[in-house]
CSV table of C-alpha atoms in Angstrom, one decimal:
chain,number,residue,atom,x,y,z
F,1,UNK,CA,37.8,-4.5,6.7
F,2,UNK,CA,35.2,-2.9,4.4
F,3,UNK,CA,32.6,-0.6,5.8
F,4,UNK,CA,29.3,-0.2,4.5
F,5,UNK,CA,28.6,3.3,2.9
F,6,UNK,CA,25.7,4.8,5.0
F,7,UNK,CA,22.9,5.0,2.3
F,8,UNK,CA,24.0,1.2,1.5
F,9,UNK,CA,23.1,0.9,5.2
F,10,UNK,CA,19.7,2.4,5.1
F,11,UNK,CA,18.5,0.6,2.3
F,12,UNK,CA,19.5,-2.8,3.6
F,13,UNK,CA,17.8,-1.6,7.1
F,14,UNK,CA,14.4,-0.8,5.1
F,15,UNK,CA,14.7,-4.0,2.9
F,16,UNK,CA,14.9,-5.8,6.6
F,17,UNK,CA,11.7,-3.8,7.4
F,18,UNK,CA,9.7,-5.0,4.3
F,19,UNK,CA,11.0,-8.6,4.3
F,20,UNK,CA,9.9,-8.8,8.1
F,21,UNK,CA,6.3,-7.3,7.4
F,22,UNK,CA,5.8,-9.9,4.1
F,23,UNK,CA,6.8,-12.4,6.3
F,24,UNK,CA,4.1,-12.3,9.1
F,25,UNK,CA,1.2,-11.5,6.6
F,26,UNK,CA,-1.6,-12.9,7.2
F,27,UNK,CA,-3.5,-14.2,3.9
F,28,UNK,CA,-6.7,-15.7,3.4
F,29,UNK,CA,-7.6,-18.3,1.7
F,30,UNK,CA,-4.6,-19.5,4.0
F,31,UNK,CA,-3.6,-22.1,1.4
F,32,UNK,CA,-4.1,-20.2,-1.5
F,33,UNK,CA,-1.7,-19.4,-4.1
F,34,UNK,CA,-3.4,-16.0,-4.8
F,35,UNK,CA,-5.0,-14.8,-1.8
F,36,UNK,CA,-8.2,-12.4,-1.8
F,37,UNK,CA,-7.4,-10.6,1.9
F,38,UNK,CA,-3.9,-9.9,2.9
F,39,UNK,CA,-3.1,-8.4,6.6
F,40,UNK,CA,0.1,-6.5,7.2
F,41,UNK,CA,1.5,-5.1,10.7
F,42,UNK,CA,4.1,-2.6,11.2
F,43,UNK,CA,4.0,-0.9,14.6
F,44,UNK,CA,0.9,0.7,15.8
F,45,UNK,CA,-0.9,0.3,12.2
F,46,UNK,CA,-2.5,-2.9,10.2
F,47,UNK,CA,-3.0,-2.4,6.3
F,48,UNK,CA,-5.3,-4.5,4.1
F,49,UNK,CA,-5.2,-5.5,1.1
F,50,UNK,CA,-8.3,-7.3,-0.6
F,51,UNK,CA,-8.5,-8.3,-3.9
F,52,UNK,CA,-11.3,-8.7,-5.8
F,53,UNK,CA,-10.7,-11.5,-8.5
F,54,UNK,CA,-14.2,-10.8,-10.7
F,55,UNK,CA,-13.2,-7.2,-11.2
F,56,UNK,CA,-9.4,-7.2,-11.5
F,57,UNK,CA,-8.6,-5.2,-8.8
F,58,UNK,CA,-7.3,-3.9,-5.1
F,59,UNK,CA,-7.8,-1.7,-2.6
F,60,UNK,CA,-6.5,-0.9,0.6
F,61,UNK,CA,-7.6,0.1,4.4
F,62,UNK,CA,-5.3,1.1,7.1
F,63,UNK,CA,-6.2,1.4,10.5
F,64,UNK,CA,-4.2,2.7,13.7
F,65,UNK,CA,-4.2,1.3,17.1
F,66,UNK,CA,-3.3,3.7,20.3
F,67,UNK,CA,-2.7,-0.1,22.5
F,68,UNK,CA,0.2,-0.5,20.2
F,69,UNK,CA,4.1,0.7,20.1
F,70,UNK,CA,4.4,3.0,17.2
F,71,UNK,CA,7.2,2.8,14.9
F,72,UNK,CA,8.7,5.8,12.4
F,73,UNK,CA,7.4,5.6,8.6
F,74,UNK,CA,4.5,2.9,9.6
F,75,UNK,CA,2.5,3.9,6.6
F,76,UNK,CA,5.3,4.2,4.4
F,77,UNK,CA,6.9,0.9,4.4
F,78,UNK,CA,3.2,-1.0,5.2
F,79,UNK,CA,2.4,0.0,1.2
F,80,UNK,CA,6.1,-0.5,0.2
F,81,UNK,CA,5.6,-4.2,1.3
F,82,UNK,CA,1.6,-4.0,0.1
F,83,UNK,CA,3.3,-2.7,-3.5
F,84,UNK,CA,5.1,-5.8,-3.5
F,85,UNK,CA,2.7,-8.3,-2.9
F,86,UNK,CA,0.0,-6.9,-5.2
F,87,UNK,CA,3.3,-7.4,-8.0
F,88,UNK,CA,3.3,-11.2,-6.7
F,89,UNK,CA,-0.3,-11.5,-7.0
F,90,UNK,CA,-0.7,-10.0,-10.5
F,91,UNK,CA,2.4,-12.3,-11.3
F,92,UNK,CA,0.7,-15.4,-10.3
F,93,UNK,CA,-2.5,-14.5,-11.6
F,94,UNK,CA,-1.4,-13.2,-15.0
F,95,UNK,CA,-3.2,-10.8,-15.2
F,96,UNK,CA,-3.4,-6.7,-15.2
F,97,UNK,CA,-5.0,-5.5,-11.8
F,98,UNK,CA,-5.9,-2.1,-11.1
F,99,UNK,CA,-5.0,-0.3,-7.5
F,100,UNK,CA,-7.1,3.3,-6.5
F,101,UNK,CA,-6.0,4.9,-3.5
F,102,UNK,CA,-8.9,6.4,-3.0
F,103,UNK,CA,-9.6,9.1,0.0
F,104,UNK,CA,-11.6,11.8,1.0
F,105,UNK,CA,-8.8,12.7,4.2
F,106,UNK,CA,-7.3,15.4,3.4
F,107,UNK,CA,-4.8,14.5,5.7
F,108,UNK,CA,-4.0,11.6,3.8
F,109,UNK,CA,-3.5,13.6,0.3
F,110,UNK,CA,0.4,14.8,1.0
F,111,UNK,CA,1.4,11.3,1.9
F,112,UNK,CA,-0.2,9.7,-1.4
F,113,UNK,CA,1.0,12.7,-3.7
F,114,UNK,CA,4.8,12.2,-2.3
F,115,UNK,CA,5.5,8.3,-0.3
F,116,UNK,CA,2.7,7.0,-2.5
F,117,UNK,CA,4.1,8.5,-5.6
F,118,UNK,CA,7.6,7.4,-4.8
F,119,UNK,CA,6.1,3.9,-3.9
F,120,UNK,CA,3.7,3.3,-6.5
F,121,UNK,CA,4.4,5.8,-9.5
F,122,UNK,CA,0.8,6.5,-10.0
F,123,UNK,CA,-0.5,5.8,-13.3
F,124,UNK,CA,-3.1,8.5,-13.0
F,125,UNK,CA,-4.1,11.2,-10.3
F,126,UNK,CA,-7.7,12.8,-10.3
F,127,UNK,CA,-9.4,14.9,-7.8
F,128,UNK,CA,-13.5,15.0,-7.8
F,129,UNK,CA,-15.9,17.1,-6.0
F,130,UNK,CA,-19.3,16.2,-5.3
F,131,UNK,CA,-22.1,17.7,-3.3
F,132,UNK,CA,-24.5,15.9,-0.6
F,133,UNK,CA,-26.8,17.7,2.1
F,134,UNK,CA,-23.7,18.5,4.3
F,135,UNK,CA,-22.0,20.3,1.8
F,136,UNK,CA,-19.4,20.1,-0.9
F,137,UNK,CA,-16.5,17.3,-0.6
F,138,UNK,CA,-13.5,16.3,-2.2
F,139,UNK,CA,-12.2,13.1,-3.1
F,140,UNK,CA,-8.8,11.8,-4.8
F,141,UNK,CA,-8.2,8.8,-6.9
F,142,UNK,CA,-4.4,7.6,-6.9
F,143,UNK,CA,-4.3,4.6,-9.6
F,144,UNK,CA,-1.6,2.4,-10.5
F,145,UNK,CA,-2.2,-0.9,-12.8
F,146,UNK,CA,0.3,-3.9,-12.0
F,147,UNK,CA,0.8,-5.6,-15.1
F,148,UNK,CA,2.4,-9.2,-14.5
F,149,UNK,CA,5.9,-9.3,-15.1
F,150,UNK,CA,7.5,-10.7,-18.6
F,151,UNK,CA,4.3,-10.3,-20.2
């Protein structure tokens, strides 16, 4: 009987994870080959993915619900799966489309400059800081370009 090395374990487990999200996405237009708004569910979070056809490009909003069970690496393996769909869609649409993860959470900055690096392998990282009556902030700009694939 063969056994299944560990790591060989772990990566089928998170491969189940992804499949399972990808599979209850929720896309609009429903019939579309190319859909503009995609929902993903993974625990106690929902991520969304819009894409906006005129400009070429995607972005992203996740938001947590208390009501709901949390599960371990939520955000993680919502923008593995979202990496893979925004792949699909600049497949289908043949065409280069340009992701920013784009935030002004500070919380959120360790997650895209390690998960989200490992996930996406950002094309590009910039940091800006801009002034308004409250005071100085910071924002960062994580961008990655999906070029279709074979092209």
């Amino acid at each position: 009987m063969d056994t299944i090395p560990p790591q060989e374990q772990i990566e089928r487990e998170k491969e189940h994870i992804i499949a399972s999200i990808i599979a209850s996405a929720e896309k609009e237009p429903k019939d579309s080959e190319i859909p503009i708004l995609i929902t993903l569910r993974y625990g106690s979070k929902e991520l969304d993915i819009v894409y906006f056809k005129d400009k070429n490009t995607f972005s992203t909003a996740v938001e947590g619900y208390e009501d709901r069970e949390k599960k371990p690496e939520e955000t993680r393996f919502l923008y593995m799966a979202a990496k893979r769909l925004m792949q699909e869609i600049a497949n289908r649409a043949q065409s280069e489309i340009e992701y920013t993860l784009e935030t002004t959470d500070e919380k959120m900055l360790p997650f895209a400059q390690t998960h989200g690096k490992q996930i996406f392998d950002w094309d590009s990282e910039k940091e800006t800081e801009f002034e308004t009556e409250k005071g100085k902030f910071k924002t960062w700009s994580f961008i990655k370009v999906f070029s279709p694939s074979g092209s």
